[in-house]
PDB file of C-alpha atoms in Angstrom:
ATOM      1  CA  GLN A   1     -15.049   4.937   8.383  1.00 82.00           C
ATOM      2  CA  VAL A   2     -12.865   2.076   7.818  1.00 90.00           C
ATOM      3  CA  GLN A   3     -10.218   0.114   9.780  1.00 94.00           C
ATOM      4  CA  LEU A   4      -7.335  -1.369   8.321  1.00 97.00           C
ATOM      5  CA  VAL A   5      -4.982  -4.089   9.272  1.00 98.00           C
ATOM      6  CA  GLU A   6      -1.668  -4.976   7.298  1.00 98.00           C
ATOM      7  CA  SER A   7      -0.198  -8.509   7.532  1.00 98.00           C
ATOM      8  CA  GLY A   8       2.752 -10.440   5.408  1.00 98.00           C
ATOM      9  CA  GLY A   9       5.491  -8.728   6.289  1.00 98.00           C
ATOM     10  CA  ARG A  10       8.256 -10.562   7.023  1.00 98.00           C
ATOM     11  CA  LEU A  11      12.325 -10.986   7.014  1.00 98.00           C
ATOM     12  CA  VAL A  12      13.201 -11.756   2.960  1.00 98.00           C
ATOM     13  CA  GLN A  13      16.424 -12.243   1.237  1.00 98.00           C
ATOM     14  CA  ALA A  14      17.382  -9.970  -1.593  1.00 98.00           C
ATOM     15  CA  GLY A  15      15.770 -10.574  -4.804  1.00 98.00           C
ATOM     16  CA  GLY A  16      13.004 -12.531  -3.108  1.00 98.00           C
ATOM     17  CA  SER A  17       9.172 -11.597  -3.241  1.00 98.00           C
ATOM     18  CA  LEU A  18       6.611 -11.096  -0.758  1.00 98.00           C
ATOM     19  CA  ARG A  19       2.977 -10.266  -0.649  1.00 98.00           C
ATOM     20  CA  LEU A  20       1.327  -7.812   1.521  1.00 98.00           C
ATOM     21  CA  SER A  21      -2.340  -7.807   2.440  1.00 98.00           C
ATOM     22  CA  CYS A  22      -4.496  -5.157   4.115  1.00 98.00           C
ATOM     23  CA  ALA A  23      -7.890  -6.140   5.239  1.00 97.00           C
ATOM     24  CA  ALA A  24     -10.341  -3.694   5.489  1.00 95.00           C
ATOM     25  CA  SER A  25     -13.675  -3.676   7.730  1.00 92.00           C
ATOM     26  CA  GLY A  26     -16.434  -1.196   6.461  1.00 78.00           C
ATOM     27  CA  ARG A  27     -19.291  -1.249   3.790  1.00 77.00           C
ATOM     28  CA  THR A  28     -17.422   1.446   2.267  1.00 87.00           C
ATOM     29  CA  PHE A  29     -14.157   0.023   1.426  1.00 89.00           C
ATOM     30  CA  SER A  30     -15.416  -0.001  -2.204  1.00 88.00           C
ATOM     31  CA  THR A  31     -15.387   3.808  -2.346  1.00 91.00           C
ATOM     32  CA  TYR A  32     -11.890   4.605  -1.310  1.00 94.00           C
ATOM     33  CA  THR A  33      -8.986   5.267  -3.147  1.00 96.00           C
ATOM     34  CA  MET A  34      -6.326   2.876  -1.461  1.00 97.00           C
ATOM     35  CA  GLY A  35      -2.759   2.879  -0.939  1.00 97.00           C
ATOM     36  CA  TRP A  36       0.685   1.598   0.494  1.00 98.00           C
ATOM     37  CA  PHE A  37       3.083   3.537   2.020  1.00 98.00           C
ATOM     38  CA  ARG A  38       6.481   2.706   3.748  1.00 98.00           C
ATOM     39  CA  GLN A  39       8.579   4.271   6.357  1.00 98.00           C
ATOM     40  CA  ALA A  40      12.612   3.452   7.127  1.00 97.00           C
ATOM     41  CA  PRO A  41      14.119   4.193   9.973  1.00 92.00           C
ATOM     42  CA  GLY A  42      15.283   7.432  10.597  1.00 95.00           C
ATOM     43  CA  LYS A  43      13.294   8.367   7.086  1.00 97.00           C
ATOM     44  CA  GLU A  44      10.003  10.165   6.483  1.00 97.00           C
ATOM     45  CA  ARG A  45       6.770   7.914   5.572  1.00 97.00           C
ATOM     46  CA  GLU A  46       6.973   7.742   1.528  1.00 97.00           C
ATOM     47  CA  PHE A  47       4.377   6.811  -0.767  1.00 97.00           C
ATOM     48  CA  VAL A  48       4.750   3.247  -2.721  1.00 98.00           C
ATOM     49  CA  ALA A  49       1.611   2.867  -4.872  1.00 98.00           C
ATOM     50  CA  ALA A  50      -2.204   3.715  -4.689  1.00 97.00           C
ATOM     51  CA  ILE A  51      -5.411   2.090  -6.538  1.00 97.00           C
ATOM     52  CA  SER A  52      -8.783   3.725  -7.678  1.00 96.00           C
ATOM     53  CA  TRP A  53     -11.704   2.192  -5.817  1.00 94.00           C
ATOM     54  CA  ASN A  54     -12.348  -0.101  -8.532  1.00 93.00           C
ATOM     55  CA  GLY A  55      -8.812  -1.340  -9.510  1.00 93.00           C
ATOM     56  CA  GLY A  56      -8.852   0.515 -12.812  1.00 94.00           C
ATOM     57  CA  TYR A  57      -6.461   3.038 -12.362  1.00 96.00           C
ATOM     58  CA  THR A  58      -2.706   2.650 -10.470  1.00 97.00           C
ATOM     59  CA  TYR A  59       0.208   5.004  -9.879  1.00 97.00           C
ATOM     60  CA  TYR A  60       3.570   3.915  -8.328  1.00 97.00           C
ATOM     61  CA  ALA A  61       6.386   5.733  -7.036  1.00 97.00           C
ATOM     62  CA  ASP A  62       9.578   5.408  -9.183  1.00 97.00           C
ATOM     63  CA  SER A  63      11.423   3.468  -7.021  1.00 97.00           C
ATOM     64  CA  VAL A  64       8.848   0.356  -7.185  1.00 98.00           C
ATOM     65  CA  LYS A  65       7.932   0.835 -10.631  1.00 98.00           C
ATOM     66  CA  GLY A  66       8.298  -2.487 -12.402  1.00 97.00           C
ATOM     67  CA  ARG A  67       8.946  -4.549  -8.992  1.00 98.00           C
ATOM     68  CA  PHE A  68       5.807  -3.895  -7.319  1.00 98.00           C
ATOM     69  CA  THR A  69       2.232  -4.291  -8.226  1.00 98.00           C
ATOM     70  CA  ILE A  70      -0.841  -2.953  -6.247  1.00 98.00           C
ATOM     71  CA  SER A  71      -4.297  -4.846  -6.330  1.00 98.00           C
ATOM     72  CA  ARG A  72      -7.707  -4.997  -4.555  1.00 97.00           C
ATOM     73  CA  ASP A  73     -10.236  -7.242  -4.128  1.00 96.00           C
ATOM     74  CA  ASN A  74     -13.531  -5.318  -3.266  1.00 93.00           C
ATOM     75  CA  ALA A  75     -15.486  -8.558  -2.596  1.00 93.00           C
ATOM     76  CA  LYS A  76     -13.063  -9.705  -0.156  1.00 94.00           C
ATOM     77  CA  ILE A  77     -12.478  -5.944   0.858  1.00 94.00           C
ATOM     78  CA  THR A  78      -8.915  -6.605   0.753  1.00 96.00           C
ATOM     79  CA  LEU A  79      -5.780  -4.608  -0.605  1.00 97.00           C
ATOM     80  CA  TYR A  80      -2.711  -6.272  -1.869  1.00 98.00           C
ATOM     81  CA  LEU A  81       0.716  -5.306  -2.410  1.00 98.00           C
ATOM     82  CA  GLN A  82       2.767  -7.977  -4.643  1.00 98.00           C
ATOM     83  CA  MET A  83       6.496  -7.157  -3.953  1.00 98.00           C
ATOM     84  CA  ASN A  84       8.987  -8.958  -6.499  1.00 98.00           C
ATOM     85  CA  SER A  85      12.940  -8.637  -6.570  1.00 98.00           C
ATOM     86  CA  LEU A  86      13.120  -7.069  -3.139  1.00 98.00           C
ATOM     87  CA  LYS A  87      16.165  -4.727  -2.305  1.00 98.00           C
ATOM     88  CA  PRO A  88      17.777  -3.739   1.022  1.00 97.00           C
ATOM     89  CA  GLU A  89      16.264  -0.484   0.717  1.00 97.00           C
ATOM     90  CA  ASP A  90      13.017  -1.658   0.518  1.00 98.00           C
ATOM     91  CA  THR A  91      13.312  -2.510   4.337  1.00 98.00           C
ATOM     92  CA  ALA A  92      10.434  -0.500   5.834  1.00 98.00           C
ATOM     93  CA  VAL A  93       7.190  -0.619   7.940  1.00 98.00           C
ATOM     94  CA  TYR A  94       4.465  -0.849   5.309  1.00 98.00           C
ATOM     95  CA  TYR A  95       1.283   0.903   6.040  1.00 98.00           C
ATOM     96  CA  CYS A  96      -1.840   0.662   3.966  1.00 98.00           C
ATOM     97  CA  ALA A  97      -4.165   3.808   3.682  1.00 97.00           C
ATOM     98  CA  ALA A  98      -7.446   4.798   2.643  1.00 96.00           C
ATOM     99  CA  ARG A  99      -8.929   7.814   0.845  1.00 94.00           C
ATOM    100  CA  ARG A 100     -11.745   9.268   0.406  1.00 91.00           C
ATOM    101  CA  GLY A 101     -12.680  11.724  -2.996  1.00 83.00           C
ATOM    102  CA  LEU A 102     -11.783  11.113  -6.582  1.00 86.00           C
ATOM    103  CA  TRP A 103      -8.800   9.400  -8.231  1.00 89.00           C
ATOM    104  CA  SER A 104      -5.915  11.229  -8.793  1.00 87.00           C
ATOM    105  CA  ALA A 105      -2.257   9.893  -9.715  1.00 88.00           C
ATOM    106  CA  ASN A 106      -0.707  11.838  -6.984  1.00 88.00           C
ATOM    107  CA  ALA A 107       1.683  11.037  -4.411  1.00 86.00           C
ATOM    108  CA  ASN A 108       0.875  13.872  -2.189  1.00 88.00           C
ATOM    109  CA  LEU A 109      -2.724  13.418  -1.473  1.00 89.00           C
ATOM    110  CA  GLU A 110      -3.956  13.110   2.148  1.00 93.00           C
ATOM    111  CA  TYR A 111      -5.121  10.111   2.988  1.00 95.00           C
ATOM    112  CA  HIS A 112      -7.840   9.448   5.984  1.00 94.00           C
ATOM    113  CA  TYR A 113      -7.648   6.275   7.491  1.00 95.00           C
ATOM    114  CA  TRP A 114      -4.444   4.167   8.326  1.00 97.00           C
ATOM    115  CA  GLY A 115      -3.472   0.842   9.635  1.00 97.00           C
ATOM    116  CA  GLN A 116      -0.910   0.019  12.046  1.00 97.00           C
ATOM    117  CA  GLY A 117       1.673  -1.061   9.773  1.00 98.00           C
ATOM    118  CA  THR A 118       3.902  -4.385   9.117  1.00 98.00           C
ATOM    119  CA  GLN A 119       7.454  -4.512   8.769  1.00 98.00           C
ATOM    120  CA  VAL A 120       9.121  -5.866   6.046  1.00 98.00           C
ATOM    121  CA  THR A 121      13.165  -6.541   5.958  1.00 98.00           C
ATOM    122  CA  VAL A 122      15.208  -7.504   3.258  1.00 98.00           C
ATOM    123  CA  SER A 123      18.567  -8.954   3.533  1.00 97.00           C
ATOM    124  CA  SER A 124      21.182  -8.620   1.757  1.00 94.00           C
TER     125      SER A 124
END
């Protein structure tokens, strides 16, 4: 089992950058596929990005491709999301999640562990 705690969310102006972190606990972090999701007010939670257990593979939603970068440091058992060129429509609560099983570039896979989320607000 793994516990996840997100941080780094704040208010930022459009066009700005932000880096989110997700600190994990547990010895098995390095075996999990990790993902970032977000949920805007009044909308369903949506997939943002995912990364394989060793960082060798990544996958992004079309809406963030080219602007966001997911990465991980297994030695520090931490997941990151670098967000550049932020837009007001990126405003949401951002969640990190962990998934057991083989890597697949698929936004609709089940994730087994979730953090509590961190708020990102992008002002226009």
